[in-house]
Tab-separated table of C-alpha atoms in Angstrom:
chain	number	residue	atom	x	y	z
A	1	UNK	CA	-30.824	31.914	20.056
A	2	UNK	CA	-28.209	32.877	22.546
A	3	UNK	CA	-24.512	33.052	22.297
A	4	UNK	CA	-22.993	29.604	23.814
A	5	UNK	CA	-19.778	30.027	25.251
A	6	UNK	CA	-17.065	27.361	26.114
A	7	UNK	CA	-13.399	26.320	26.891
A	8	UNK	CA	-10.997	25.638	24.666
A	9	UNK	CA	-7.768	23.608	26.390
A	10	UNK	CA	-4.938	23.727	24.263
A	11	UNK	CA	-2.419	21.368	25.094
A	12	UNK	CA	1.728	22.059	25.516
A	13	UNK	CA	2.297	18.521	26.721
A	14	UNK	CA	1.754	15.288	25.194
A	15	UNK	CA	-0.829	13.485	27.385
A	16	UNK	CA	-2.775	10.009	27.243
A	17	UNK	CA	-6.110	9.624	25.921
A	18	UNK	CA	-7.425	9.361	29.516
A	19	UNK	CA	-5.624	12.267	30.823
A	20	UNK	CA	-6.625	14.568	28.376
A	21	UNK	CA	-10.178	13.546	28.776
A	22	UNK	CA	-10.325	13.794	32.484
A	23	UNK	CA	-8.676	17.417	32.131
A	24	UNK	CA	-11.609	18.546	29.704
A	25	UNK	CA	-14.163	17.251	32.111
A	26	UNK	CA	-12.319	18.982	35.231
A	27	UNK	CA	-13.162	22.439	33.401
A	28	UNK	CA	-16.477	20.997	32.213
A	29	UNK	CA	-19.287	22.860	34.091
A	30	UNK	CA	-22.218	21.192	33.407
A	31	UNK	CA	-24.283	18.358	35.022
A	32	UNK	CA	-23.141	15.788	31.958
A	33	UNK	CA	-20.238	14.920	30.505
A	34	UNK	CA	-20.265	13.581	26.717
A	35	UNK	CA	-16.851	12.357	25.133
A	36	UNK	CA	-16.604	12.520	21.278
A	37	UNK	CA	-13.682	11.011	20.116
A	38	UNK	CA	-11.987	12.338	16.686
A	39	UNK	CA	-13.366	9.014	14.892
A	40	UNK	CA	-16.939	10.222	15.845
A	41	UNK	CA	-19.469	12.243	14.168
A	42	UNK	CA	-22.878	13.071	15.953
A	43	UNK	CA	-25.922	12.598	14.214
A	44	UNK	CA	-28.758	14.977	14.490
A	45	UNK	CA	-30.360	15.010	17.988
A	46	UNK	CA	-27.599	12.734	19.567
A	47	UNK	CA	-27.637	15.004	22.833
A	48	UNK	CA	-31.252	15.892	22.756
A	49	UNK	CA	-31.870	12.002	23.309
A	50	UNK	CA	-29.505	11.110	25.449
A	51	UNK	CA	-29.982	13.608	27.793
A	52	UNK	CA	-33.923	12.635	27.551
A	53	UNK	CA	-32.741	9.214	28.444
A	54	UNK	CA	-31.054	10.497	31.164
A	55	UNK	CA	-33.212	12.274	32.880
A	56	UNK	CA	-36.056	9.993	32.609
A	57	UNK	CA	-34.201	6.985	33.636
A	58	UNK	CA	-32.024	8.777	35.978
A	59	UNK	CA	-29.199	6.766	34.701
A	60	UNK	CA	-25.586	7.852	35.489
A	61	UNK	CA	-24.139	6.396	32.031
A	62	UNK	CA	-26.961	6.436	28.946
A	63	UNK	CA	-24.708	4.516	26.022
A	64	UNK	CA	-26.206	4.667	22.902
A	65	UNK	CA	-25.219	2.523	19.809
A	66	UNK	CA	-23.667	3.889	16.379
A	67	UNK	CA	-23.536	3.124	12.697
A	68	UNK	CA	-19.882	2.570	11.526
A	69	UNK	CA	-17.630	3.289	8.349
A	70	UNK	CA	-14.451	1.871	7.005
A	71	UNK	CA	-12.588	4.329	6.356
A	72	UNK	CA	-12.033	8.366	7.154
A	73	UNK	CA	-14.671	9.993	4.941
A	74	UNK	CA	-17.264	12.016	5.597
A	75	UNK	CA	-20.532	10.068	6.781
A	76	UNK	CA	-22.604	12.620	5.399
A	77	UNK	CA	-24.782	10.400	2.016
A	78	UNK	CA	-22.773	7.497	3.101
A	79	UNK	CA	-24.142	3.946	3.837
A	80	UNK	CA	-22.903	2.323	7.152
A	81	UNK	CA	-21.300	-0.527	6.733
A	82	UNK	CA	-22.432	-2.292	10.182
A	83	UNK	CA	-24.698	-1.439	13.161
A	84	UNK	CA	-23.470	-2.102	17.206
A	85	UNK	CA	-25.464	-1.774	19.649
A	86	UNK	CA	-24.710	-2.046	24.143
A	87	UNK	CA	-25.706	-4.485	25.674
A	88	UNK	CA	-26.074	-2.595	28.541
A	89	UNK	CA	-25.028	-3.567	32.680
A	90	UNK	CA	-25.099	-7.361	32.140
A	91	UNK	CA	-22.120	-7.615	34.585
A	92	UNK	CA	-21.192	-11.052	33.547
A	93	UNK	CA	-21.367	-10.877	30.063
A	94	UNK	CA	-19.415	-7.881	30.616
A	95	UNK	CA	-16.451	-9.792	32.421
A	96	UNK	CA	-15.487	-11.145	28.799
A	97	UNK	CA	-16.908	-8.852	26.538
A	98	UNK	CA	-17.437	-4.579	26.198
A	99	UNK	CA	-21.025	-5.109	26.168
A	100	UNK	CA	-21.196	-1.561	27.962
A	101	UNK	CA	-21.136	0.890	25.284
A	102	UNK	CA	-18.728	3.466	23.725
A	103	UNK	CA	-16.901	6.251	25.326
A	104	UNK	CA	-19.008	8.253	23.294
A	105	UNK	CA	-22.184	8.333	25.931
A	106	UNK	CA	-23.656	10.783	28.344
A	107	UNK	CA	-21.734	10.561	31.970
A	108	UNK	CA	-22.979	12.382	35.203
A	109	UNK	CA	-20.528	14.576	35.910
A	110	UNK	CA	-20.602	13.676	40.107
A	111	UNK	CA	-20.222	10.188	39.200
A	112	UNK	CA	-17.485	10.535	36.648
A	113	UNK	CA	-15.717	12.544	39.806
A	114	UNK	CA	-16.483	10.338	42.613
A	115	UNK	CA	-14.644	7.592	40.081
A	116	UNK	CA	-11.782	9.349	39.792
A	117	UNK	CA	-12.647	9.495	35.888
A	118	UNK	CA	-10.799	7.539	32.999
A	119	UNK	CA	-8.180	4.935	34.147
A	120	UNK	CA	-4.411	6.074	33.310
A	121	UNK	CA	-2.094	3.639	31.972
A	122	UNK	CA	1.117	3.873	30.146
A	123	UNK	CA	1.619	0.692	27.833
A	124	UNK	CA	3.339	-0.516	24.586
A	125	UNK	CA	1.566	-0.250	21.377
A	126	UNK	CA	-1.223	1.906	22.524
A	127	UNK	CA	-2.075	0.091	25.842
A	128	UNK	CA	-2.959	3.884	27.317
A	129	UNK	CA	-5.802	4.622	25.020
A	130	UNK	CA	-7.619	0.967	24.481
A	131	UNK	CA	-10.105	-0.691	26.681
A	132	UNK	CA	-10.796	2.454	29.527
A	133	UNK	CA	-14.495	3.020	28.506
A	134	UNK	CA	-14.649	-0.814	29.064
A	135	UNK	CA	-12.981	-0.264	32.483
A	136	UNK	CA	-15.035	3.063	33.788
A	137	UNK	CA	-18.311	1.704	33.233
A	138	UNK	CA	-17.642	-1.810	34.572
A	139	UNK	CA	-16.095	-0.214	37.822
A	140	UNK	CA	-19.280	2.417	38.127
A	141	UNK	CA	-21.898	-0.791	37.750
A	142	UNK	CA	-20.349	-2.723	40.509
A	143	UNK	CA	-20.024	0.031	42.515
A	144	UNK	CA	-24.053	0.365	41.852
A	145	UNK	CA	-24.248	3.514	39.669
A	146	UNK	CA	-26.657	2.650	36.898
A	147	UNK	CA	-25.608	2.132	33.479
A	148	UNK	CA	-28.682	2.200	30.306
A	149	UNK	CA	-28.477	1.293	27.026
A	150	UNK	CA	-29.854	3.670	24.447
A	151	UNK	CA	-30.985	1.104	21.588
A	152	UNK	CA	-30.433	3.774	19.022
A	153	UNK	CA	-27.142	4.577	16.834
A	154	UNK	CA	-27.067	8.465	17.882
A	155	UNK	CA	-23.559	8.693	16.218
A	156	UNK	CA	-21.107	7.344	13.142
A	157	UNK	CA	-17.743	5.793	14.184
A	158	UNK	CA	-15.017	5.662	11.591
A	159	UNK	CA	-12.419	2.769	11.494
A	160	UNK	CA	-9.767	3.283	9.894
A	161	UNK	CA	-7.276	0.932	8.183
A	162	UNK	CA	-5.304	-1.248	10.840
A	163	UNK	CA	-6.897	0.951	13.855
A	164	UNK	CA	-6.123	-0.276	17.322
A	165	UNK	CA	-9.234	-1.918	17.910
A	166	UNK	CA	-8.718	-3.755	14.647
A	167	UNK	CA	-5.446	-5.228	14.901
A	168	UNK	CA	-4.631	-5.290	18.869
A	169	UNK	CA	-4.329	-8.502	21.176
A	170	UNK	CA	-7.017	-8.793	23.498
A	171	UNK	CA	-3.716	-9.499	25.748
A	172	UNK	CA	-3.797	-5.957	26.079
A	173	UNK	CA	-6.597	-5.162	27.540
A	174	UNK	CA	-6.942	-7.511	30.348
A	175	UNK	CA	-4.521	-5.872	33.070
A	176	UNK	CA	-7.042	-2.265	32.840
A	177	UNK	CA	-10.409	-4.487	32.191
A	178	UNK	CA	-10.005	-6.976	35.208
A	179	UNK	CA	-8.823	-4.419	37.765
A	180	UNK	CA	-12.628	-3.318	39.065
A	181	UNK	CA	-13.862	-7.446	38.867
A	182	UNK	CA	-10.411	-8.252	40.635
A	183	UNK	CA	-11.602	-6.056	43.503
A	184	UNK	CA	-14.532	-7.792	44.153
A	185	UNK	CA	-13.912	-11.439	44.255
A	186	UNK	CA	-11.989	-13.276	47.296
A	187	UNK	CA	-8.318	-12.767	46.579
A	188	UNK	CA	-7.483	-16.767	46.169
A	189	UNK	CA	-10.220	-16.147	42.718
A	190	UNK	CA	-8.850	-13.478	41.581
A	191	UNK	CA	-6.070	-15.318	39.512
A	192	UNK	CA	-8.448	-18.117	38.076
A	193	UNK	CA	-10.616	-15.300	36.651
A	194	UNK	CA	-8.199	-13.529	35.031
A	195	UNK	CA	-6.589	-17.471	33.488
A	196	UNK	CA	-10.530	-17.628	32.167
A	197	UNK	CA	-9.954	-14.235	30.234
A	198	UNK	CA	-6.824	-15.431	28.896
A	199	UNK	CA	-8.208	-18.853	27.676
A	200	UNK	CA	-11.045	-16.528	26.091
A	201	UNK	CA	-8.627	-14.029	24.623
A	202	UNK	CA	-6.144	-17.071	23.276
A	203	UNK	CA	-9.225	-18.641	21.743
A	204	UNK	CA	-10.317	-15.110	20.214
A	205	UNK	CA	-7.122	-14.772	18.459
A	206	UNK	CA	-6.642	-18.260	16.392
A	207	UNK	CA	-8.785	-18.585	13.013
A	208	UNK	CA	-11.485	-20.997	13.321
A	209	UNK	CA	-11.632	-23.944	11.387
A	210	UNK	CA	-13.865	-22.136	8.905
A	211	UNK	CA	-12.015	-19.447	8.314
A	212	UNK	CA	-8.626	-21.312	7.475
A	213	UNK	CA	-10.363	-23.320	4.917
A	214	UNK	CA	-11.962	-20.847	3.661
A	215	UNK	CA	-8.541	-18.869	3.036
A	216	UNK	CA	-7.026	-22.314	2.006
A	217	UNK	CA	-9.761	-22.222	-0.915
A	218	UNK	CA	-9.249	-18.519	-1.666
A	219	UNK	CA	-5.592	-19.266	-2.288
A	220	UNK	CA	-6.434	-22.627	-4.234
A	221	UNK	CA	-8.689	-20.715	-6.230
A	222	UNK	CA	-6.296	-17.913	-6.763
A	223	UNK	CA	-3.660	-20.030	-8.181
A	224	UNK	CA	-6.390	-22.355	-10.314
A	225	UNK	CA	-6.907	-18.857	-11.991
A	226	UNK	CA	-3.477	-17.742	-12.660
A	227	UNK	CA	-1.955	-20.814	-14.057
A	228	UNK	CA	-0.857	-20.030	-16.938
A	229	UNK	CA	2.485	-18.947	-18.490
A	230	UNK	CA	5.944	-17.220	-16.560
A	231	UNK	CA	5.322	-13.147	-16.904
A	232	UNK	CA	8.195	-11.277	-17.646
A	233	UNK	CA	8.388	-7.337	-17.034
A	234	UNK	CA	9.619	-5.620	-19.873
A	235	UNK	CA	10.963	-2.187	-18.033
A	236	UNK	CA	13.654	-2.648	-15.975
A	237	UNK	CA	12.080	-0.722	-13.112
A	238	UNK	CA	9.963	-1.883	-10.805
A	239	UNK	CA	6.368	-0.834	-11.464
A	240	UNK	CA	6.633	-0.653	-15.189
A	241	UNK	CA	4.837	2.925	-16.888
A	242	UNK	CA	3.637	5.242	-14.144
A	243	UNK	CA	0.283	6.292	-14.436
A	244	UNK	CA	-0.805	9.736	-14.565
A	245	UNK	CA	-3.653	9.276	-16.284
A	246	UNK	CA	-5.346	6.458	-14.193
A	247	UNK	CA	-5.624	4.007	-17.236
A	248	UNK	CA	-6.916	1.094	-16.099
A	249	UNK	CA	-5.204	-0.874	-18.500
A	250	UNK	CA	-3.411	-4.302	-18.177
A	251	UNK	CA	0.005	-4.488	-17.551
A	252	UNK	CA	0.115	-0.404	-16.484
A	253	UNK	CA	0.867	0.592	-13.380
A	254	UNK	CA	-2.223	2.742	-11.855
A	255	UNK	CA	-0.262	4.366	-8.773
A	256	UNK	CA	0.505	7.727	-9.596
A	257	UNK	CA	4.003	9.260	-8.361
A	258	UNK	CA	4.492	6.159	-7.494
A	259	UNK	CA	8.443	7.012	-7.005
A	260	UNK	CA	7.758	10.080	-5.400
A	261	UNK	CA	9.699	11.716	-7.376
A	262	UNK	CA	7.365	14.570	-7.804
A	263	UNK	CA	6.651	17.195	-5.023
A	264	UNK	CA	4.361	20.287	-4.892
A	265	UNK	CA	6.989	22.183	-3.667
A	266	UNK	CA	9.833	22.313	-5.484
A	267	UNK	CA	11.150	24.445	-2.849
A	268	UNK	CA	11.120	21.548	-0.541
A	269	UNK	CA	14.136	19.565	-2.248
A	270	UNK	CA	17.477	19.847	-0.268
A	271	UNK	CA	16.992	16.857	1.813
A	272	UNK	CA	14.492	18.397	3.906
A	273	UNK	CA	11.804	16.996	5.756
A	274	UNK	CA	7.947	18.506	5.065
A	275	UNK	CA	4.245	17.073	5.326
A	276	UNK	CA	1.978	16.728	2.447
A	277	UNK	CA	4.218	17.768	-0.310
A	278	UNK	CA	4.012	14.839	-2.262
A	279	UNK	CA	1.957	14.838	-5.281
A	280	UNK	CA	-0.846	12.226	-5.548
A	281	UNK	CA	-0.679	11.234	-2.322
A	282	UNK	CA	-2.492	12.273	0.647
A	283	UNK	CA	-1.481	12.789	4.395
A	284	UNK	CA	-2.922	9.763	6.513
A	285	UNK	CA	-3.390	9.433	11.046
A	286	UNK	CA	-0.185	11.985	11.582
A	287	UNK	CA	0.817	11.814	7.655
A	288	UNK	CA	4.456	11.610	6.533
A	289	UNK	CA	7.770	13.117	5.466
A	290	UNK	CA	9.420	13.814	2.206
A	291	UNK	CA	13.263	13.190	1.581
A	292	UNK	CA	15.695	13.029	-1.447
A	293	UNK	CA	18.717	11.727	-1.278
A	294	UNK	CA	19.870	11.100	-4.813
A	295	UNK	CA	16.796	9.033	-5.238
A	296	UNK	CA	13.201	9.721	-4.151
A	297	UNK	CA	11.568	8.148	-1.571
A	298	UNK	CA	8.324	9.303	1.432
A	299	UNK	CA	9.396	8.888	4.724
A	300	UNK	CA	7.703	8.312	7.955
A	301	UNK	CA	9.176	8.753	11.800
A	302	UNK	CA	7.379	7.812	14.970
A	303	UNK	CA	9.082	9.579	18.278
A	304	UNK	CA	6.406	8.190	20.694
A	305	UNK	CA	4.142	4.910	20.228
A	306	UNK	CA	0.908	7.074	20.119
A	307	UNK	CA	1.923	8.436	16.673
A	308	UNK	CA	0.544	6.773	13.637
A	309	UNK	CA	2.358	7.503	10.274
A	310	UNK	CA	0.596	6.943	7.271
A	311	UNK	CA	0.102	7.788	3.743
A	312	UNK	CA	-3.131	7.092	0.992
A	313	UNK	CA	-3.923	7.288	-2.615
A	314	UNK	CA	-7.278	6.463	-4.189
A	315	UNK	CA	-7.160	4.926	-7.822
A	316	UNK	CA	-9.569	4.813	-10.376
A	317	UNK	CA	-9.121	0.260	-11.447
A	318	UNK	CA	-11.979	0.805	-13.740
A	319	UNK	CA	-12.823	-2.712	-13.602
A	320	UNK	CA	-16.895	-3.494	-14.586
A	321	UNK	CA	-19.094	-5.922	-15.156
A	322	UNK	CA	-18.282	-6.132	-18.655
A	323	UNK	CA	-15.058	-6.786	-18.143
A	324	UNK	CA	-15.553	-8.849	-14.929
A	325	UNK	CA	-13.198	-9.362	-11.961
A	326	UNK	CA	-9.229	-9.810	-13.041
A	327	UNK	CA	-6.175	-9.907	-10.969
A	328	UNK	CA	-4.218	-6.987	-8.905
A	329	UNK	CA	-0.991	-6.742	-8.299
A	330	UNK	CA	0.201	-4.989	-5.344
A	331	UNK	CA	4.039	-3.878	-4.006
A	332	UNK	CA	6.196	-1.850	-2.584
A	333	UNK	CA	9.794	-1.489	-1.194
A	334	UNK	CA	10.508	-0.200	2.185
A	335	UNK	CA	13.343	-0.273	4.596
A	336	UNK	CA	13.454	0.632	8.242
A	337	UNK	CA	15.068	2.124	10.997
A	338	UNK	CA	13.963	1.347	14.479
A	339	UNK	CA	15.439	1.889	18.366
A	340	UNK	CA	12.491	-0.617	19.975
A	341	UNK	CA	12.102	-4.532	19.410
A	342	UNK	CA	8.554	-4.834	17.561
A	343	UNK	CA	8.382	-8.526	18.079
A	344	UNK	CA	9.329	-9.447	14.445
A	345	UNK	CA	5.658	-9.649	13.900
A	346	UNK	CA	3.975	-8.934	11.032
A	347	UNK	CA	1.435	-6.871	10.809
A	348	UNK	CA	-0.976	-4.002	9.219
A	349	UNK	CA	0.938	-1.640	11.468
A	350	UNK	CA	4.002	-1.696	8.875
A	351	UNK	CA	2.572	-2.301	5.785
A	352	UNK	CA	0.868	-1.419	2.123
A	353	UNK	CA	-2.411	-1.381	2.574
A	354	UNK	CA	-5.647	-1.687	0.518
A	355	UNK	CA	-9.407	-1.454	0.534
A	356	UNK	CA	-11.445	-1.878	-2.579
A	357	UNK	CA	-14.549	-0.288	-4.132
A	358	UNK	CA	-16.704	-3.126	-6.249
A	359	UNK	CA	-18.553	-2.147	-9.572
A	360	UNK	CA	-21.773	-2.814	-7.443
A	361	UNK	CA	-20.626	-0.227	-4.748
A	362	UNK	CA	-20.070	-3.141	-2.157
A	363	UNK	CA	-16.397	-3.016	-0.563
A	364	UNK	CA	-13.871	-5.448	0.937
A	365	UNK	CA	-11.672	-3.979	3.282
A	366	UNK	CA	-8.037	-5.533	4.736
A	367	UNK	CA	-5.965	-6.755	2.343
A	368	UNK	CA	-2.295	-5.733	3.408
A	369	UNK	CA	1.839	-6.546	2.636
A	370	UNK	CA	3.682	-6.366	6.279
A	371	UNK	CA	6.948	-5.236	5.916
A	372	UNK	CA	9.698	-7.159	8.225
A	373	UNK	CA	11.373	-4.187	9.238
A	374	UNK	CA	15.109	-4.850	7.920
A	375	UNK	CA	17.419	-1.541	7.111
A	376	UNK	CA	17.868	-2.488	3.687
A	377	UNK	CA	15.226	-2.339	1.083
A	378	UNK	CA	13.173	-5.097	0.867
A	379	UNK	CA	10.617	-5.696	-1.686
A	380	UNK	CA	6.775	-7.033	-1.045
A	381	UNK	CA	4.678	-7.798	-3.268
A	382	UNK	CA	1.132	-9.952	-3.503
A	383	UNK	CA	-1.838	-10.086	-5.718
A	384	UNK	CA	-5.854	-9.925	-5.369
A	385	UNK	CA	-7.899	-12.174	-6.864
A	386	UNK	CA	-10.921	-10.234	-6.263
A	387	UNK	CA	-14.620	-11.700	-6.521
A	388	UNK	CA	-16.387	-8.785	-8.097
A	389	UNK	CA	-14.803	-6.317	-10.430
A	390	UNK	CA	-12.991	-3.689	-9.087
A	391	UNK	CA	-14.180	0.232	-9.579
A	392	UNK	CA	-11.666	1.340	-7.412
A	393	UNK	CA	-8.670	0.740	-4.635
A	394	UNK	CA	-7.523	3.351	-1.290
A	395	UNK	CA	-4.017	2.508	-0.803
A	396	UNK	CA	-2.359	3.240	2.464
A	397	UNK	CA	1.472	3.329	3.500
A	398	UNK	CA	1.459	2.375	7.344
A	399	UNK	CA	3.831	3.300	9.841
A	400	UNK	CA	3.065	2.679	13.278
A	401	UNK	CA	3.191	1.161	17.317
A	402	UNK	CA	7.382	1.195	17.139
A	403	UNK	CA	9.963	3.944	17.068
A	404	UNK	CA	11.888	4.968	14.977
A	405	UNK	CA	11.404	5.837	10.787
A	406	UNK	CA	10.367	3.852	7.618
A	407	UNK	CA	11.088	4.329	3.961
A	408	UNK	CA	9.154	3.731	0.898
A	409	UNK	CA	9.470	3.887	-2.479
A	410	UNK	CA	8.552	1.913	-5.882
A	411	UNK	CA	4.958	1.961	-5.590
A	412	UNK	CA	2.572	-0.383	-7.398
A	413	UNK	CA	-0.910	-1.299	-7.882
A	414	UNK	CA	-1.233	-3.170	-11.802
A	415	UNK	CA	-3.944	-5.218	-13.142
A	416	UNK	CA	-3.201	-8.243	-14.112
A	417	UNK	CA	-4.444	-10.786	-17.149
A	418	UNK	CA	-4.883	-14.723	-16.200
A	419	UNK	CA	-2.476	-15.202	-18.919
A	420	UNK	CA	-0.024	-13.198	-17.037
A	421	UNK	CA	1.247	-14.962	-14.395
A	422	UNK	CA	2.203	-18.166	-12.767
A	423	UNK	CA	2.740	-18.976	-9.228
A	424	UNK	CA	3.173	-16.871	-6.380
A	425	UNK	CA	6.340	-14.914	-4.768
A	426	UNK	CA	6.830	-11.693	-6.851
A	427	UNK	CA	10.587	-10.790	-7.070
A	428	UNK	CA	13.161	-8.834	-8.719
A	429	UNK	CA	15.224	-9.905	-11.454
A	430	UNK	CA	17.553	-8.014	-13.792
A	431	UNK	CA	14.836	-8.728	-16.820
A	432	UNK	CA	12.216	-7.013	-14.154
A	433	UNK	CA	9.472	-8.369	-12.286
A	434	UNK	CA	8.816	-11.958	-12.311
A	435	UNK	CA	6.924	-14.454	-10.134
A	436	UNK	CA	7.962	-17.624	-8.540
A	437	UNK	CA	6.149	-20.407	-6.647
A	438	UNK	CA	5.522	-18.359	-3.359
A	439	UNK	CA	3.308	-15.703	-4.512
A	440	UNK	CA	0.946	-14.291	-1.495
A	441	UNK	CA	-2.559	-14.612	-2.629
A	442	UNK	CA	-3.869	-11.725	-0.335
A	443	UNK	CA	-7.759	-11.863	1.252
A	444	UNK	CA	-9.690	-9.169	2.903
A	445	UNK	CA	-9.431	-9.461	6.767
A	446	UNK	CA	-13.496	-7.791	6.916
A	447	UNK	CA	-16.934	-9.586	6.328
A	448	UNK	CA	-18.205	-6.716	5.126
A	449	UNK	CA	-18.978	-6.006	1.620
């Protein structure tokens, strides 16, 4: 075949999502425009089809569906773990809901043009980059371009841990979704539509009824299981033995460097800052930072609220079905340093993460320790009570959607015995770790398995 040639737009300024897509289609020559986001891999024949859509539907927008992972691996021999599909121009449905499709779909170029491409927003937490496929496509169907759903999934979509469209309000989207239905209902309407999204978002947001008692029985079952006598750590440090081996033994802890204390570079030492030095763990979104001062500990600074921090580790639990599903016990310390007011919520955004591989290959995704954000160190701590033994666990430091820098250090991921422990809030003491009547009983935030 021939020689395909293209541009390549390298960037000197930070821009929005939106702005950096509508420069790429400015230079774009061709009579289609198809957006493929970073979390997207194309599966074979994705263009081929839509572009077949396309021209035999003469749609302006063809938005095909796509099978999605949990997590940032490579789809290739991997089992999706869910299926979406559009909707397609249902224009009501559409006032509530993205029932529209992804940005990843085949645009006319003229039409993209004539709309005066991606809406441009600058917001907190991400506001710039969520919701504007939502907003393009409902403006270009009530301005009568034609919108068609391609019932296939033509690509695989990533999520990652604590992504945007995991753990954002649906507050967020409303001011860029309602603007094109604003503009065509009678101004005195305009007001009560958007109150109906709000109601609808509000709603979203709180747990149903089955849901809390479901967690409420989680927890109860949690404790039932780990009642049993006071545990007292016999190393005075936090996270007992570290690990270098993996053993997924009882009592060990299975993070390894969990201190940080050892770096690939030994060059790096003299309180520098560098990426990806750290032994045994992995760079994560925009990775991290290595420090020592005196002590060890990884570092992560966000200058601008598009900038996700984040560090991961995958360990080998070695739990099976001969030795069933026992306890995990997860913690961390961390302090912080921030300039802007997060809202003293807690969240995934500032937090130890986990996923977790099952001895049957099934996975439960979500389970996460927020951080509160004080400049001391604080210590977190929780523990799993997982249904199915455990073959293995991702762990992920997060740092992200505020400014400024987080510290962590003291690392831990154990197994647990039911003879263990009793009760709940995991704290230090000078005899070590021991647990009070507050322990978190952590659940997975995803249905999928």
């Amino acid at each position: 075949g021939g020689r395909h040639s293209g541009v390549v737009i390298r960037l000197r300024v930070r821009l929005t999502l939106a702005e950096a897509r509508n420069l790429a289609a400015s230079k774009a020559r061709g009579e289609f425009l198809l957006f493929m986001d970073d979390d997207n891999a194309a599966k074979p024949g994705e263009v081929s089809t839509l572009v077949t859509a396309a021209l035999a539907t003469g749609a302006d927008i063809s938005a095909p569906g796509n099978d999605y992972l949990i997590g940032d691996a490579s789809p290739h021999g991997s089992s999706p773990a869910g299926r979406w599909l559009p909707l397609g121009a249902a224009v009501g449905a559409g006032v509530f809901k993205d029932v529209y499709g992804d940005a990843n779909a085949l645009i006319r170029k003229s039409m993209f043009m004539e709309l005066g491409g991606w809406h441009v927003a600058h917001g907190r937490g991400g506001a710039d980059s969520m919701g504007e496929d939502w907003e393009l496509y409902a403006r270009a169907v009530l301005q009568g371009y034609t919108l068609q759903a391609v019932p296939y999934p033509l690509f695989w979509y990533r999520q990652a841990p604590g992504s945007m469209d995991k753990t954002t309000s649906l507050h967020l989207y409303q001011e860029r979704v309602l603007t094109p239905f604003g503009e065509q209902v009678p101004a005195g309407l305009a007001g009560a539509l958007e109150l109906a999204k709000t109601l609808l978002a509000e709603r979203s947001e709180e747990p149903s009824v089955a849901e809390s008692v479901s967690k409420a029985m989680a927890g109860a079952a949690a404790r039932d299981q780990l009642m049993c006598a006071a545990f007292k750590h016999s190393h005075n440090k936090y996270a007992s033995t570290d690990s270098s081996a993996g053993t997924a033994a009882a009592g060990h802890n299975l993070v390894k460097n969990h201190d940080f204390g050892n770096a690939v570079d030994l060059l790096s030492h003299f309180g520098k800052s560098t990426s990806g030095v750290v032994a045994g763990w992995q760079p994560f979104s925009d990775g991290y930072d290595w420090f020592e001062h005196g002590d060890t500990d990884l570092a992560m600074t966000v200058e601008s609220l598009g900038t996700a921090r984040g560090a991961q580790q995958l360990i080998h639990v070695g739990q099976s079905d001969a030795t069933g599903p026992e306890p995990i016990l997860l913690g961390a310390r961390s302090r912080a340093d921030t300039s802007e007011d997060a809202g003293n919520v807690l969240s995934a955004d500032y937090s130890l993460y986990a996923d977790l591989r099952h001895a049957d290959g099934s996975q439960t995704f979500g389970y996460f320790l927020p951080f509160q954000g004080r400049k001391s160190w604080e210590w977190a701590a929780g523990v799993i009570v997982p249904d199915k033994p455990v073959a293995s666990a991702r762990l992920y430091l997060l740092f992200r959607h505020r400014i400024g820098t987080a510290w962590f250090d003291d690392v831990m991921l154990r197994p647990l015995t039911a003879a263990d422990v009793c009760g709940a809030r995991v704290k230090r003491s000078g005899a070590g770790v021991v647990f009070t009547r507050d322990t978190p009983f952590l659940v997975s935030d995803s249905p999928y398995r």
